[in-house]
mmCIF file of N, CA and C in Angstrom:
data_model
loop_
_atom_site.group_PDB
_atom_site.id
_atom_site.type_symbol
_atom_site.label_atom_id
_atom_site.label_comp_id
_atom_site.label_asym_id
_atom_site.label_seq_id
_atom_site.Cartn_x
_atom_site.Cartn_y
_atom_site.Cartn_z
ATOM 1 N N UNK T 6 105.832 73.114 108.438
ATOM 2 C CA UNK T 6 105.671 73.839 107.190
ATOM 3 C C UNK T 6 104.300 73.577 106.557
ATOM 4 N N UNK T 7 103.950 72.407 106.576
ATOM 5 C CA UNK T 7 102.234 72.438 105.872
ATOM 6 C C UNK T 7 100.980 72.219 106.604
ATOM 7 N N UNK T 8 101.740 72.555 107.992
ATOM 8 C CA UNK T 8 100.768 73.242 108.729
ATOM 9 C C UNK T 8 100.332 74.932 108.586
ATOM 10 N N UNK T 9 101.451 75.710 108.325
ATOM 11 C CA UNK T 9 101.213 76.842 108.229
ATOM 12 C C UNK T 9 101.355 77.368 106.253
ATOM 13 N N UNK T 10 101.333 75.870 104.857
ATOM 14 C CA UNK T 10 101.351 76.279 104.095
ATOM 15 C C UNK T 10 103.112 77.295 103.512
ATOM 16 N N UNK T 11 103.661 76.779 104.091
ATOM 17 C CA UNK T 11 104.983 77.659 103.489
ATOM 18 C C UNK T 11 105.917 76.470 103.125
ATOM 19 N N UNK T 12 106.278 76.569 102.404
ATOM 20 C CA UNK T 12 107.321 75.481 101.172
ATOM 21 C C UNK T 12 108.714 75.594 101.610
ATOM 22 N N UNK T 13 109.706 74.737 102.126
ATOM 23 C CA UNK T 13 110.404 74.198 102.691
ATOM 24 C C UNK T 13 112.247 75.367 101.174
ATOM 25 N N UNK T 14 111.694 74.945 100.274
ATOM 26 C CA UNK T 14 112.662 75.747 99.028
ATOM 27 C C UNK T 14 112.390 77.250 99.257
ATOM 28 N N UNK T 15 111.020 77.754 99.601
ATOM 29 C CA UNK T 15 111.081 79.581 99.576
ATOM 30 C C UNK T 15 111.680 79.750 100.890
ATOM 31 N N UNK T 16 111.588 79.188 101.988
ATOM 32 C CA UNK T 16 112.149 79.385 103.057
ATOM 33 C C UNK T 16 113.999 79.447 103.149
ATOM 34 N N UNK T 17 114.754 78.548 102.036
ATOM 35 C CA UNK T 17 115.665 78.432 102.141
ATOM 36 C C UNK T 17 116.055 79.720 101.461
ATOM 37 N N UNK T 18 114.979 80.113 99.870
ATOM 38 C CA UNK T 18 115.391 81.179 99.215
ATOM 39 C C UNK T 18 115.756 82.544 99.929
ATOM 40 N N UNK T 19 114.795 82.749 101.305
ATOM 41 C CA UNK T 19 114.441 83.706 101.863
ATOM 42 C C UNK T 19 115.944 84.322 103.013
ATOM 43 N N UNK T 20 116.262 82.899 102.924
ATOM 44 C CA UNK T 20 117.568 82.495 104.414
ATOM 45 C C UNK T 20 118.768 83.274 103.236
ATOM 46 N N UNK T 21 118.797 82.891 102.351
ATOM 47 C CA UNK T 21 119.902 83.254 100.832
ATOM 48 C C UNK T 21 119.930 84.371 100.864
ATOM 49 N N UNK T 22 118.671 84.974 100.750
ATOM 50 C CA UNK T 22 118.568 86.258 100.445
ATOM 51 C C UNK T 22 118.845 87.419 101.308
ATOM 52 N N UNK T 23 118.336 86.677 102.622
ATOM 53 C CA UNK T 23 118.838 87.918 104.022
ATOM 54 C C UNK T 23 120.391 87.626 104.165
ATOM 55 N N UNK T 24 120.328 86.742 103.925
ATOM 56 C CA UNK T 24 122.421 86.495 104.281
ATOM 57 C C UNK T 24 122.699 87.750 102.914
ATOM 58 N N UNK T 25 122.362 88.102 101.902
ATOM 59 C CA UNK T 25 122.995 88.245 100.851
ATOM 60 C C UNK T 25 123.037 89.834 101.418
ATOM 61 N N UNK T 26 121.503 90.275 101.669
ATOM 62 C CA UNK T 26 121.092 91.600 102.236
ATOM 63 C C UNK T 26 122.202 92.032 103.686
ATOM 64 N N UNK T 27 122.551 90.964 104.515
ATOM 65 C CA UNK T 27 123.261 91.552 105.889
ATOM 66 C C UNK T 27 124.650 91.535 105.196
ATOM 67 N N UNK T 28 125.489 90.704 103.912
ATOM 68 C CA UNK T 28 126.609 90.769 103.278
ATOM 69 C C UNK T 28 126.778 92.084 102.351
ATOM 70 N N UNK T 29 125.620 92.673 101.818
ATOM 71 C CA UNK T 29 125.750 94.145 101.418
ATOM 72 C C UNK T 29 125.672 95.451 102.239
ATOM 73 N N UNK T 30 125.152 94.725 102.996
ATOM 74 C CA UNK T 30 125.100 96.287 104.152
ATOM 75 C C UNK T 30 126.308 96.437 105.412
ATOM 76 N N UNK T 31 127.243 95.125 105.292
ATOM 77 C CA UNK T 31 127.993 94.878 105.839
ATOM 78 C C UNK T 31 129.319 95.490 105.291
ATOM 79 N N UNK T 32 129.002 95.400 104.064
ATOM 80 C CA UNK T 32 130.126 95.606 103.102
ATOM 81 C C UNK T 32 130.168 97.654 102.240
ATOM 82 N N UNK T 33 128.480 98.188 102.715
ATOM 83 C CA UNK T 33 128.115 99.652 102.534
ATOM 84 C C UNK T 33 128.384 100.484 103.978
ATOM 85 N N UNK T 34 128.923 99.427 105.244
ATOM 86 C CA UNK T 34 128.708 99.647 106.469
ATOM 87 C C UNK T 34 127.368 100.623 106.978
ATOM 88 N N UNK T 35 126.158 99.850 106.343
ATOM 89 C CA UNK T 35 125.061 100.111 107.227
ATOM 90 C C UNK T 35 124.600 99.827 108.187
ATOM 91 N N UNK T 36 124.378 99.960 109.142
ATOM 92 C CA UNK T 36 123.719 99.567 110.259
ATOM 93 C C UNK T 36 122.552 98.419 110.326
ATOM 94 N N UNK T 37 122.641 97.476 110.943
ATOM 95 C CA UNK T 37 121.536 96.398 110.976
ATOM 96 C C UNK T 37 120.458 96.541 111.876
ATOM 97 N N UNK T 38 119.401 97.395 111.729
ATOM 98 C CA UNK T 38 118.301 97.820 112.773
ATOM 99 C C UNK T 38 117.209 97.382 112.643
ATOM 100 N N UNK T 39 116.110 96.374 113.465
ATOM 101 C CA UNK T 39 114.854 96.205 113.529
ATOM 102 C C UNK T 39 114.340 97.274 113.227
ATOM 103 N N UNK T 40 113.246 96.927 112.242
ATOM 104 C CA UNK T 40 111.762 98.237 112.124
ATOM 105 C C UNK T 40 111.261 97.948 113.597
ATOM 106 N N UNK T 41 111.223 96.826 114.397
ATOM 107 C CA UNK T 41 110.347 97.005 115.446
ATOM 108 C C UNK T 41 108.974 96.685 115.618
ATOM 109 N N UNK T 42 108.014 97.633 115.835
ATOM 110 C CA UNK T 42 106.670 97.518 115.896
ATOM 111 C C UNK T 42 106.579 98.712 114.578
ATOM 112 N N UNK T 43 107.131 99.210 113.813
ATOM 113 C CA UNK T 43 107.048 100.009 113.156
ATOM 114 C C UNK T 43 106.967 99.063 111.409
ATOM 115 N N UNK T 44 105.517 98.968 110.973
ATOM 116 C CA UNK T 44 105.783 98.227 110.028
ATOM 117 C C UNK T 44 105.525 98.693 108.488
ATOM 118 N N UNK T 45 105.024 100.736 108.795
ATOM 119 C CA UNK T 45 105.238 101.098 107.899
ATOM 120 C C UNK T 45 106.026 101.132 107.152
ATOM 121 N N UNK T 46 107.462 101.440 107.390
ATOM 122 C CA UNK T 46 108.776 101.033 107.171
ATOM 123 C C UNK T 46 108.948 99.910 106.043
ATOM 124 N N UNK T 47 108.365 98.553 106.527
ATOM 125 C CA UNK T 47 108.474 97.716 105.561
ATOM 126 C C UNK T 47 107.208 97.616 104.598
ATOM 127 N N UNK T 48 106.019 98.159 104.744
ATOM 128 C CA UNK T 48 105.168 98.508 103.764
ATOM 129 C C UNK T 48 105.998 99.412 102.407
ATOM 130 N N UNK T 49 106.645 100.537 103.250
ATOM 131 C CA UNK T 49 106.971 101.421 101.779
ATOM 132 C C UNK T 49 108.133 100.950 100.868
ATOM 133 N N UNK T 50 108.592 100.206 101.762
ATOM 134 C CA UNK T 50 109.866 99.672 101.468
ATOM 135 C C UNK T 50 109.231 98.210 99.745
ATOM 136 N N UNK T 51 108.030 97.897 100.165
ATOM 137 C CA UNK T 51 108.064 96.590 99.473
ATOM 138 C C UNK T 51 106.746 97.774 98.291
ATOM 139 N N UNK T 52 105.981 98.139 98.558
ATOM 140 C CA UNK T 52 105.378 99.279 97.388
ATOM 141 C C UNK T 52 106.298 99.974 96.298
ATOM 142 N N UNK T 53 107.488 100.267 96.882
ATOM 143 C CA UNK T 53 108.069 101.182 96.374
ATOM 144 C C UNK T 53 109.086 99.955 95.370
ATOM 145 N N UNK T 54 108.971 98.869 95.670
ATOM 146 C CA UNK T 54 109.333 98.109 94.814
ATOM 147 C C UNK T 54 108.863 97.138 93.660
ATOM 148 N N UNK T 55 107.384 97.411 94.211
ATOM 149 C CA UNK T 55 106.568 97.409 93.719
ATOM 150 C C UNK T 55 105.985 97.951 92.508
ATOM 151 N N UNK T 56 105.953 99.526 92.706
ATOM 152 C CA UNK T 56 106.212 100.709 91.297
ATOM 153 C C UNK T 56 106.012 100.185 90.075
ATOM 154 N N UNK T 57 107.594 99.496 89.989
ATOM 155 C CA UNK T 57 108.218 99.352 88.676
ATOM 156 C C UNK T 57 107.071 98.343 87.499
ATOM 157 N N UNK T 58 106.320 97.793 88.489
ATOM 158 C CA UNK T 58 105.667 96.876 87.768
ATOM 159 C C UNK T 58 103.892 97.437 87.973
ATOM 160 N N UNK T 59 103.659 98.376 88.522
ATOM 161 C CA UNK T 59 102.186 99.124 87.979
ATOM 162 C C UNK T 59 101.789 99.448 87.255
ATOM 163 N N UNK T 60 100.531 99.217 87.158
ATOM 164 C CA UNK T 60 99.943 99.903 85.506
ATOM 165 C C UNK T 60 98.506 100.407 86.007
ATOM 166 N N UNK T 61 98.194 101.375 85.030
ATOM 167 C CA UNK T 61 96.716 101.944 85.228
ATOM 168 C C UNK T 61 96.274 101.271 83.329
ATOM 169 N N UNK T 62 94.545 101.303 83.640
ATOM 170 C CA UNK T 62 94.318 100.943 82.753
ATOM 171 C C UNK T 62 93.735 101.711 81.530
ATOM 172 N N UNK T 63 94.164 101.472 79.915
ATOM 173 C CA UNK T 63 93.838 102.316 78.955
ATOM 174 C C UNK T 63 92.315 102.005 78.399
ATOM 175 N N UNK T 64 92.032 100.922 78.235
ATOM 176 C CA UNK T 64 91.108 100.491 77.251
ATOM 177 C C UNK T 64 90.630 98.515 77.759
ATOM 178 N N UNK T 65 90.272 97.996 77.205
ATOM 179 C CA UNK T 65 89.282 96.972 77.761
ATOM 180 C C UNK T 65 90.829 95.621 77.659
ATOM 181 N N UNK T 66 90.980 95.805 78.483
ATOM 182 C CA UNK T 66 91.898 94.665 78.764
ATOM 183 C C UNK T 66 93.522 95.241 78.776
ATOM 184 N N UNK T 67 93.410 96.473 77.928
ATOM 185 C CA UNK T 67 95.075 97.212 77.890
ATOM 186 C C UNK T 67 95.261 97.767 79.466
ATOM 187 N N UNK T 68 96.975 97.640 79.836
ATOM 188 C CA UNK T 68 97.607 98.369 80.394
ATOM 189 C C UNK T 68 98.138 99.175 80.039
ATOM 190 N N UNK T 69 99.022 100.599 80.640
ATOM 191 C CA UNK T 69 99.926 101.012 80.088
ATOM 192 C C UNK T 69 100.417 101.110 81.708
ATOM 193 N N UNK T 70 101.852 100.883 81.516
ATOM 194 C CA UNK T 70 102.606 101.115 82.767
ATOM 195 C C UNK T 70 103.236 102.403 82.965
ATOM 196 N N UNK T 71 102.799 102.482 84.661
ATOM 197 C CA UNK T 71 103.142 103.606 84.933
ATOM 198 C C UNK T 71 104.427 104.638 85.178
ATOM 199 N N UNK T 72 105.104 104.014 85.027
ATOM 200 C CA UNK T 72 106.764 104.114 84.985
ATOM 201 C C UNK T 72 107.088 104.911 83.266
ATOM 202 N N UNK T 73 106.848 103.695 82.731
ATOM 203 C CA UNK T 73 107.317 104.353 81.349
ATOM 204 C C UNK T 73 106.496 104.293 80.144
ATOM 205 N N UNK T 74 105.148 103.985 80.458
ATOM 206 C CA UNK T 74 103.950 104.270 78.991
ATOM 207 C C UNK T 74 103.735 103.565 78.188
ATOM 208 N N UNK T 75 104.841 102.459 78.280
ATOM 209 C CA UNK T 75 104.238 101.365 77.650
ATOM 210 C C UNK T 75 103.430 100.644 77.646
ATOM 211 N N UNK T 76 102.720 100.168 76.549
ATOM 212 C CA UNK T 76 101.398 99.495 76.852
ATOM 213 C C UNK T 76 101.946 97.856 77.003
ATOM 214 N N UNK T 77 101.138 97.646 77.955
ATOM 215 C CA UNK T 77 100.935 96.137 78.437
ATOM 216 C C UNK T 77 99.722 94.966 78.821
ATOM 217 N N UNK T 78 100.092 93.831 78.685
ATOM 218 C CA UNK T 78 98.623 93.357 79.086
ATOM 219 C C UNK T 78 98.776 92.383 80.262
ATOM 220 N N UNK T 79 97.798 91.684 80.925
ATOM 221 C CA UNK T 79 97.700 90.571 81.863
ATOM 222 C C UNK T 79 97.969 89.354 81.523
ATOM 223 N N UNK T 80 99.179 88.645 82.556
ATOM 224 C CA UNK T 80 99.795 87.657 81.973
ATOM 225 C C UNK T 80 98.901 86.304 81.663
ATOM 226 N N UNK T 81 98.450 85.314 81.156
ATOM 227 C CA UNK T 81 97.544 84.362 81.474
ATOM 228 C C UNK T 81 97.753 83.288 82.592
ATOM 229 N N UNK T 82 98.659 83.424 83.503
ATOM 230 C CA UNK T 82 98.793 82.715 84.435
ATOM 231 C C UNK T 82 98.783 83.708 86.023
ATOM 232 N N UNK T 83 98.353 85.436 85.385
ATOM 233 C CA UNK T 83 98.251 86.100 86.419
ATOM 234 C C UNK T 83 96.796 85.518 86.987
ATOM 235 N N UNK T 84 96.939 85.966 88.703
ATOM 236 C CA UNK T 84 95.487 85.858 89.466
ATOM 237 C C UNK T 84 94.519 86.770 88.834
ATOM 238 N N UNK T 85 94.870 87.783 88.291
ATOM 239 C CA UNK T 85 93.705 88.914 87.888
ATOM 240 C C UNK T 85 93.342 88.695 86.591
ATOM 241 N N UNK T 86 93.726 87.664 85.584
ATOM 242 C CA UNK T 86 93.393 87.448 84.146
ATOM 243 C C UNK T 86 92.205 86.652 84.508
ATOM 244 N N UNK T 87 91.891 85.968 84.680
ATOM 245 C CA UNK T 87 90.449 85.186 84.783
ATOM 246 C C UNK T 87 89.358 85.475 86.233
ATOM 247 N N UNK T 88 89.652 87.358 86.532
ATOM 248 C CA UNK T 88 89.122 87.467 87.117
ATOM 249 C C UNK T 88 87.566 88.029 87.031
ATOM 250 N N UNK T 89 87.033 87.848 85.780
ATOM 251 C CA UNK T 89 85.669 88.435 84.959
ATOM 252 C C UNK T 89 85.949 89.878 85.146
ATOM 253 N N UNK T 90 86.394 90.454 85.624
ATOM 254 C CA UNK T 90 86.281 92.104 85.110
ATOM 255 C C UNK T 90 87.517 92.802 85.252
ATOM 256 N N UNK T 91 87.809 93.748 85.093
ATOM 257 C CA UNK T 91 89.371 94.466 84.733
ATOM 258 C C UNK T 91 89.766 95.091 85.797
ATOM 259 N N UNK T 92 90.675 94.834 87.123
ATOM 260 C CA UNK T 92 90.851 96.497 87.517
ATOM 261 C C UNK T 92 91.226 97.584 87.231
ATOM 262 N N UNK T 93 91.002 98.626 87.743
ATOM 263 C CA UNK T 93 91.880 100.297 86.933
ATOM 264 C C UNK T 93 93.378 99.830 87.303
ATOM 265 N N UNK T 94 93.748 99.355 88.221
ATOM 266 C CA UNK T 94 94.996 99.126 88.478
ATOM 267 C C UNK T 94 95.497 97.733 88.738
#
């Protein structure tokens, strides 16, 4: 694990979470299928969950999110708050 930097607790979170994911789809009787070599699949899959929490930018440090217009700002413990300049997104 700190050879490759990955924390011994997210790994367990991760084990929780797919058990929880194969116990709902088990229970919607979905099918359990590899994407494969196909990794668009899980690109749109994690963007699209992504969404909910985008923002474009209004004014010098404002967000407004893109979902529902509310204005928002950068958290102070986000990576992009002490990044000297603003992105549009």
């Amino acid at each position: 694990c700190t050879e490759h930097f990955i924390h011994v607790k997210g790994l367990r979170k991760a084990r929780e979470v797919h058990a929880q994911l194969l116990d709902i789809m088990e229970s919607q009787k979905v099918a359990h299928v590899s994407c494969g070599s196909s990794w668009d699949v899980v690109r749109k899959a994690i963007c699209s969950a992504y969404f909910y929490n985008s923002a474009r930018i209004k004014g010098i440090g404002e967000y407004i999110n893109m979902l529902t217009a509310i204005p928002c700002n950068l958290h102070p413990s986000s990576a992009l708050f002490g990044l000297g300049y603003t992105p549009d997104f």
